[in-house]
Amino acid sequence: MFEVVASKNWRYTGVDITPDMKIIISYEKGKWNIGHPYPYSDADGYADLVLADRRFPAINSAALMGRVGNKELKVANYCEISGSQMTGRLALIINDHPSYYDDNLGRITVKICIQSSL
């Protein structure tokens, strides 16, 4: 289990993905938001709220995002990552404007399963 705090920038998970690994990230519990007056959500973020100034404009605000090495991806409530497609350190973050993490509230917990693809 790994906790992602909404008010923090990229959080390294302690997982380094190698070519022989498959990683499954799944939302377990908790709620967060991108500050007042926005509602709380799970790792899928706000499906009906479009904010152009977030870090990843094409992805829901408040959605869980990941970075493996220098590649970024949508994680949301469920994501599978193949080490044959991307390798490196796994970090997680809430999708918000890069300069406005201080007013975010809440935290979520995700489960990170590591499998061998061999």
PDB file of C-alpha atoms in Angstrom, residues 16-23 81-88 114-118:
ATOM      1  CA  ASP A  16      11.832   0.839  -9.769  1.00  0.00           C
ATOM      2  CA  ILE A  17      10.267  -0.756 -12.838  1.00  0.00           C
ATOM      3  CA  THR A  18      12.532  -3.040 -14.860  1.00  0.00           C
ATOM      4  CA  PRO A  19      11.869  -4.682 -18.265  1.00  0.00           C
ATOM      5  CA  ASP A  20      10.834  -7.994 -16.664  1.00  0.00           C
ATOM      6  CA  MET A  21       8.108  -6.446 -14.456  1.00  0.00           C
ATOM      7  CA  LYS A  22       4.419  -5.732 -14.691  1.00  0.00           C
ATOM      8  CA  ILE A  23       2.957  -3.254 -12.195  1.00  0.00           C
ATOM      9  CA  ILE A  81       2.326  -0.735 -16.476  1.00  0.00           C
ATOM     10  CA  SER A  82       4.529  -3.076 -18.481  1.00  0.00           C
ATOM     11  CA  GLY A  83       8.263  -2.860 -17.901  1.00  0.00           C
ATOM     12  CA  SER A  84       8.744  -3.798 -21.533  1.00  0.00           C
ATOM     13  CA  GLN A  85       7.138  -0.442 -22.469  1.00  0.00           C
ATOM     14  CA  MET A  86       8.646   1.839 -19.811  1.00  0.00           C
ATOM     15  CA  THR A  87      11.284   1.499 -17.135  1.00  0.00           C
ATOM     16  CA  GLY A  88      12.455   3.664 -14.260  1.00  0.00           C
ATOM     17  CA  ILE A 114       4.541  -6.119  -8.660  1.00  0.00           C
ATOM     18  CA  GLN A 115       4.508  -9.128 -10.947  1.00  0.00           C
ATOM     19  CA  SER A 116       7.233 -10.764 -12.968  1.00  0.00           C
ATOM     20  CA  SER A 117       6.429 -10.845 -16.681  1.00  0.00           C
ATOM     21  CA  LEU A 118       8.760 -13.817 -17.217  1.00  0.00           C
TER      22      LEU A 118
END
